[in-house]
XYZ file of C-alpha atoms in Angstrom:
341
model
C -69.852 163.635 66.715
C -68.019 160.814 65.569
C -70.924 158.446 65.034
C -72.561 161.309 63.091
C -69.691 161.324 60.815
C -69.522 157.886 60.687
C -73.066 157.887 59.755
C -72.313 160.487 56.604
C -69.154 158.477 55.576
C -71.579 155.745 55.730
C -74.485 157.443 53.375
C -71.407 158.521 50.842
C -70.263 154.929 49.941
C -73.617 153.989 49.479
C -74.545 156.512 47.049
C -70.872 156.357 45.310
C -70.774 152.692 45.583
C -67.819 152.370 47.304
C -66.936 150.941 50.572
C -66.825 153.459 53.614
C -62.791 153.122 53.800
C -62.473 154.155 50.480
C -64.924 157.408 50.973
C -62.613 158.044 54.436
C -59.007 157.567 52.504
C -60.458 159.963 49.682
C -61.665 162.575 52.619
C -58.186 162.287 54.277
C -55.860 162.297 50.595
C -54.345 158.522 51.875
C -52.365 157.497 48.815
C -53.458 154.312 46.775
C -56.955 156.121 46.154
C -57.419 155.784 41.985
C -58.488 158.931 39.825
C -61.637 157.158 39.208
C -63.165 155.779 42.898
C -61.705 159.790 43.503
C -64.481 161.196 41.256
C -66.816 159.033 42.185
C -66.687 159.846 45.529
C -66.525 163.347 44.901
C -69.893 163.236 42.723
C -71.142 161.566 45.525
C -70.123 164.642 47.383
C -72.198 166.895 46.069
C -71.134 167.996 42.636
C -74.354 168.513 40.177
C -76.985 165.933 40.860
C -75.094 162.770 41.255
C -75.484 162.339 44.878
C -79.215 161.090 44.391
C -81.726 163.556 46.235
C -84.792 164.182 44.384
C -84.858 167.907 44.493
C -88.438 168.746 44.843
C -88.407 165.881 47.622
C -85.923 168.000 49.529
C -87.912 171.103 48.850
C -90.324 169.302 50.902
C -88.132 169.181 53.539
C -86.585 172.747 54.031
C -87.994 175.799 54.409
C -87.583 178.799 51.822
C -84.807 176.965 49.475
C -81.952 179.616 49.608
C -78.484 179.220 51.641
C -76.075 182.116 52.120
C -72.515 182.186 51.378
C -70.050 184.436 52.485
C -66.448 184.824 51.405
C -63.601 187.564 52.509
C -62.226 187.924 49.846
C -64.117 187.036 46.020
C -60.964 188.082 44.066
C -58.648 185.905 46.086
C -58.627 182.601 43.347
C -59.259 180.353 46.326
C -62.435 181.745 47.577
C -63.915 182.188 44.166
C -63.293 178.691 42.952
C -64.786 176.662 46.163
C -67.655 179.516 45.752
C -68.312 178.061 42.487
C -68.180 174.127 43.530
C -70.085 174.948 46.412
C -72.896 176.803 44.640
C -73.207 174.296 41.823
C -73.212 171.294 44.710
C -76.046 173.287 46.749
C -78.178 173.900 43.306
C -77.703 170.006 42.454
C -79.571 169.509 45.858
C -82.368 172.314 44.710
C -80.747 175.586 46.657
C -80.322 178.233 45.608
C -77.289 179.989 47.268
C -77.012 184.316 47.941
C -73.190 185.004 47.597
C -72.142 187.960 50.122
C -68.063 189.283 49.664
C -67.512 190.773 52.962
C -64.300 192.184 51.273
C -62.267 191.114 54.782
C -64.146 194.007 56.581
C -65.798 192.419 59.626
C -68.415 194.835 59.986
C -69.824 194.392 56.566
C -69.526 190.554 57.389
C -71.764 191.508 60.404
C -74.173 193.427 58.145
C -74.362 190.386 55.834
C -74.899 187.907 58.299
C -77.810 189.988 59.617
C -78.880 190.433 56.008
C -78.759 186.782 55.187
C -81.044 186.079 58.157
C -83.465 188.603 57.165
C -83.639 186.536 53.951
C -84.577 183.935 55.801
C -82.031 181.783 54.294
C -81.817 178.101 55.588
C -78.128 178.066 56.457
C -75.335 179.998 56.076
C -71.627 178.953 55.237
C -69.570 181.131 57.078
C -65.881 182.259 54.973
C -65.136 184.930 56.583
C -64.688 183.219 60.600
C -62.434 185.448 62.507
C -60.966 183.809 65.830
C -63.342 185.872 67.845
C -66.143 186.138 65.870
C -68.921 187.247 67.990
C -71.794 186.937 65.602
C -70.382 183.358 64.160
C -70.827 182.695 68.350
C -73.816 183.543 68.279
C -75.259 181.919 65.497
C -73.383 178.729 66.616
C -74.977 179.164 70.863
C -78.447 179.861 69.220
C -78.529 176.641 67.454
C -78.724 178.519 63.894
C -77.741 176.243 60.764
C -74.684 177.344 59.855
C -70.648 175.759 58.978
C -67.459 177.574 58.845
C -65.084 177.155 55.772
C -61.420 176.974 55.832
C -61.704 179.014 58.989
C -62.561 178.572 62.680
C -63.764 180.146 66.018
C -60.520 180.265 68.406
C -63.619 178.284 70.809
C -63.533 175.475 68.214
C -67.642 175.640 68.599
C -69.618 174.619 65.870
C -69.559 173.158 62.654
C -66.526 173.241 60.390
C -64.917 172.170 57.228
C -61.160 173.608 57.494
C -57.816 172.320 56.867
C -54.363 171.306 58.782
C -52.819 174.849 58.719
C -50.241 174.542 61.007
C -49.675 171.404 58.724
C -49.453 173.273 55.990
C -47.365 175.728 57.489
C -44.814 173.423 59.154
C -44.616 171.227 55.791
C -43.323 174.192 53.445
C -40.928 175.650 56.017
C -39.476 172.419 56.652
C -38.744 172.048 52.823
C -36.816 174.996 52.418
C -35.087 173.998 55.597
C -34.376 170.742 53.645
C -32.558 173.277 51.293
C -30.776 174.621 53.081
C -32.396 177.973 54.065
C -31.590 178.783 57.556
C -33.472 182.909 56.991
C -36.442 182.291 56.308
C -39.036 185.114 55.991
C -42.780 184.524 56.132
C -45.738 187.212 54.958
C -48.920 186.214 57.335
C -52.245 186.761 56.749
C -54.945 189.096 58.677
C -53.989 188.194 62.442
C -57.444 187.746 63.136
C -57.845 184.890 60.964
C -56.897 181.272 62.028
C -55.639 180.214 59.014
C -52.730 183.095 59.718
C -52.407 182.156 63.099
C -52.049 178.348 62.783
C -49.983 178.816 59.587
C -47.353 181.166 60.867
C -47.194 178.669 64.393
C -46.367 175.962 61.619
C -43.365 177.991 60.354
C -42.512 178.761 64.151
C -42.479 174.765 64.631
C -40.586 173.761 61.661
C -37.830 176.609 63.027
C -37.905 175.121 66.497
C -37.120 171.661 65.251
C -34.662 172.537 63.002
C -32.688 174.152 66.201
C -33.148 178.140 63.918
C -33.257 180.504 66.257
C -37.183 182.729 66.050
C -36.200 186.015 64.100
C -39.432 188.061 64.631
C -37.892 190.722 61.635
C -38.579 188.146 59.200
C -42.161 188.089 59.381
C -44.198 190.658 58.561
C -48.285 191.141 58.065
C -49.615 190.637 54.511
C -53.182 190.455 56.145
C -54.132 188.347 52.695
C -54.071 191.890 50.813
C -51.843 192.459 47.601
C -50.335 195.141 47.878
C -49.541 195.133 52.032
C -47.698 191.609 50.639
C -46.132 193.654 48.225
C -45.008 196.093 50.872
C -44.133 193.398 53.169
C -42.021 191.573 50.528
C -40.132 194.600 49.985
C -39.111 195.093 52.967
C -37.873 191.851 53.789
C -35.520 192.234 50.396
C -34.588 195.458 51.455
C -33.335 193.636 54.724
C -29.315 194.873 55.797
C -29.479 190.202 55.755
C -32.100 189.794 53.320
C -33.500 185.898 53.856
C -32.491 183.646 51.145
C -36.062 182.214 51.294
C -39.762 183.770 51.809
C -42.956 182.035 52.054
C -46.216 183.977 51.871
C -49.234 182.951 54.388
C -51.102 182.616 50.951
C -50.387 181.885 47.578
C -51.666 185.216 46.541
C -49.275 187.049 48.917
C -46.501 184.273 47.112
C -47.295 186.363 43.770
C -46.442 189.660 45.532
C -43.702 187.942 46.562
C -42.415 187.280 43.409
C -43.567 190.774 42.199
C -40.860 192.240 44.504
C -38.208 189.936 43.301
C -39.086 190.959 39.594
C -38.793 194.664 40.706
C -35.567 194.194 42.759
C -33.715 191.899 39.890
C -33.547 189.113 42.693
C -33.487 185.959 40.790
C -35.482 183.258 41.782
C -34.961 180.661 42.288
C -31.497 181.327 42.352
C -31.101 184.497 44.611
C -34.138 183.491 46.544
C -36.191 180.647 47.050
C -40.330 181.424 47.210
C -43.246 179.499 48.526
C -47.103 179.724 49.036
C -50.315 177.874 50.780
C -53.497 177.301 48.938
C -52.319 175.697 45.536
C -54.718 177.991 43.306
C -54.922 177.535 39.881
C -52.384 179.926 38.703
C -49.191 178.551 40.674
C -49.228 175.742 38.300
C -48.886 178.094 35.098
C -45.703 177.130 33.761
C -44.168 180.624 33.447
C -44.587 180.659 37.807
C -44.664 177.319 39.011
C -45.303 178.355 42.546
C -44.321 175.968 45.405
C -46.795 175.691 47.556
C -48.828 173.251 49.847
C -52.302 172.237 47.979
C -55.710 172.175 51.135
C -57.609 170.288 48.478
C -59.952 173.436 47.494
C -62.599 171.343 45.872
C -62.774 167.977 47.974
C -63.001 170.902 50.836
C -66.064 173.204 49.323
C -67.987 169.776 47.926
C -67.365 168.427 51.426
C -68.599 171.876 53.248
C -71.891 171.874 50.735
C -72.779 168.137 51.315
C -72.679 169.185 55.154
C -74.379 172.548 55.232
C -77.316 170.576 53.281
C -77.305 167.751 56.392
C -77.143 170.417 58.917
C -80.045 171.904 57.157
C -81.956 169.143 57.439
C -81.433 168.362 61.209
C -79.982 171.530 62.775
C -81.125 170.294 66.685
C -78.756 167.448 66.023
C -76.048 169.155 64.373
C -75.891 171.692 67.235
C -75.728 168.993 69.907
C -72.848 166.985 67.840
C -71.368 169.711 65.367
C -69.478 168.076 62.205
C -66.213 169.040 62.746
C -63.474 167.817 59.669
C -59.765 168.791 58.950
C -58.014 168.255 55.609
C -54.359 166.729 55.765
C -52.816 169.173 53.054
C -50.284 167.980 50.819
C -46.815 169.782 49.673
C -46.643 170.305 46.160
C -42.792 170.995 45.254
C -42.170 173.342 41.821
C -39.969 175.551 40.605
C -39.576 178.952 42.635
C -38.306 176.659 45.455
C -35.208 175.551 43.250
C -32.789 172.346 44.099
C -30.700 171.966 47.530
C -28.464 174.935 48.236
């Protein structure tokens, strides 16, 4: 696996004209990377045609020219914008990609799956991976083309493009322990997910080495739905010790978050501190300006294009040595998280 990757990093410098430890620093966010070798790489990537394959000359090479994509959730900002680089990457290459929303329901994720293979569709990039996913397994035993985004099998089989949750996790709590928060609440995502299982045991860690005792009445399930956030956020404010400080297991649930605050006339950042994961577009508007820890959206959906197209290409070899990457996230620090208390 690691002298496949090696091999990719390898193929990216040359077509972005950079050396191979500048394509691995830009992979892995290492500081001292410049905004321009950044988007050079990342054209290299994938995005629109710059990475140099003669489309008809792939055409050549694959079968009927259509990959699937499915998402859980097409409203959540996150999935919709690495849908879009992702699609625009796989058309650069000559694909055409079917989009499936399997609306976090796993049986309609089953019935899309089995609908994208009916397609015949060359690959599929799987958004949707639940920790026991038995029909990601079974793509993944039977040697099917296919990579999971920004989640993965609890087996850690098969391909993957995902990012350091409990990272991610671990990195915000520890900043409002920095604060001076010692209650802490946290909204996870659907427990069947890993990105809410790795994120909330990054909260857990960043308790544990703070020496703060594990309250399990501070968390409660958001399951990456609006309104249960909403609900959730509630009734963490309506706690008889509300927590000074609540981070949601995604930056959506954050927004619910701060819904509950609005409704509740609990100031933030003042009365309570509040915090997300996924840096989408919107925490940056300047009437929000959403803490929150950025996965690197678009480095991660160019990357999980530019590796679905390999895979394609070679699935015998990709099943024996699966490309497996994770994104170092990176804490981005704004308002709703205010100063030390």
């Amino acid at each position: 696996m690691r002298q496949r990757r090696n091999a990719t990093i390898r193929g990216l410098a040359r077509r972005a004209g950079v050396s191979p430890a500048t394509v691995s620093r830009v992979l892995n966010h290492a500081p001292g990377v410049s905004d321009a070798l950044r988007r050079r790489v990342l054209r290299a990537l994938g995005r629109g045609k710059a990475v140099g394959d003669n489309a008809p000359a792939v055409a050549l090479r694959r079968g009927t020219g259509t990959l699937g994509l499915i998402v859980p959730d097409i409203t959540n900002p996150f999935y919709a914008e690495s849908a879009r680089i992702i699609i625009d990457a796989c058309q650069g290459h000559g694909y055409t990609v079917i989009l499936c929303n399997a609306e976090n329901l796993p049986a309609l994720h089953r019935r899309q799956v089995e609908l994208l293979r009916r397609r015949r569709v060359d690959g599929i990039i799987l958004g949707g991976v639940l920790l026991d996913d038995a029909d990601t397994d079974a793509l993944v035993a039977s040697g099917y083309p296919c990579l999971q985004f920004n989640r993965r099998l609890r087996s850690g089989r098969g391909s993957y493009v995902v990012a350091d949750n409990v990272r991610a996790g671990r990195d915000v709590s520890a900043h409002l322990i920095g604060l001076g928060h010692r209650r802490i609440g946290f909204i996870s995502g659907t427990p069947e997910a890993s990105t809410a299982v790795e994120r909330l045991a990054g909260y857990r860690v960043a308790l544990e080495e703070a020496g703060i005792e594990w309250d399990a009445d501070l968390v409660r399930e958001g399951r990456y739905q609006s309104r249960a956030a909403l609900h959730a956020a509630e009734a963490l404010l309506k706690h008889a010790r509300r927590p000074t400080a609540v981070i949601g297991g995604n930056d959506a649930m954050a927004l619910s978050v701060l819904e509950a605050a609005g409704e509740h006339r609990v100031a933030v950042p003042e009365d309570l501190a509040v915090a997300g994961i996924d840096d989408i577009g919107i925490a940056a508007h300047h009437n929000i300006q959403l803490t929150t820890v950025s996965h690197h959206a678009a480095e991660m959906a160019a990357l999980a294009a530019t590796w679905m197209i390999e895979i394609v290409q070679d699935p015998a070899r990709f099943a024996r040595e699966p490309f497996q990457h994770v994104i170092r996230p990176t804490l981005i620090i704004r308002r709703t998280c205010g100063a030390v208390r």
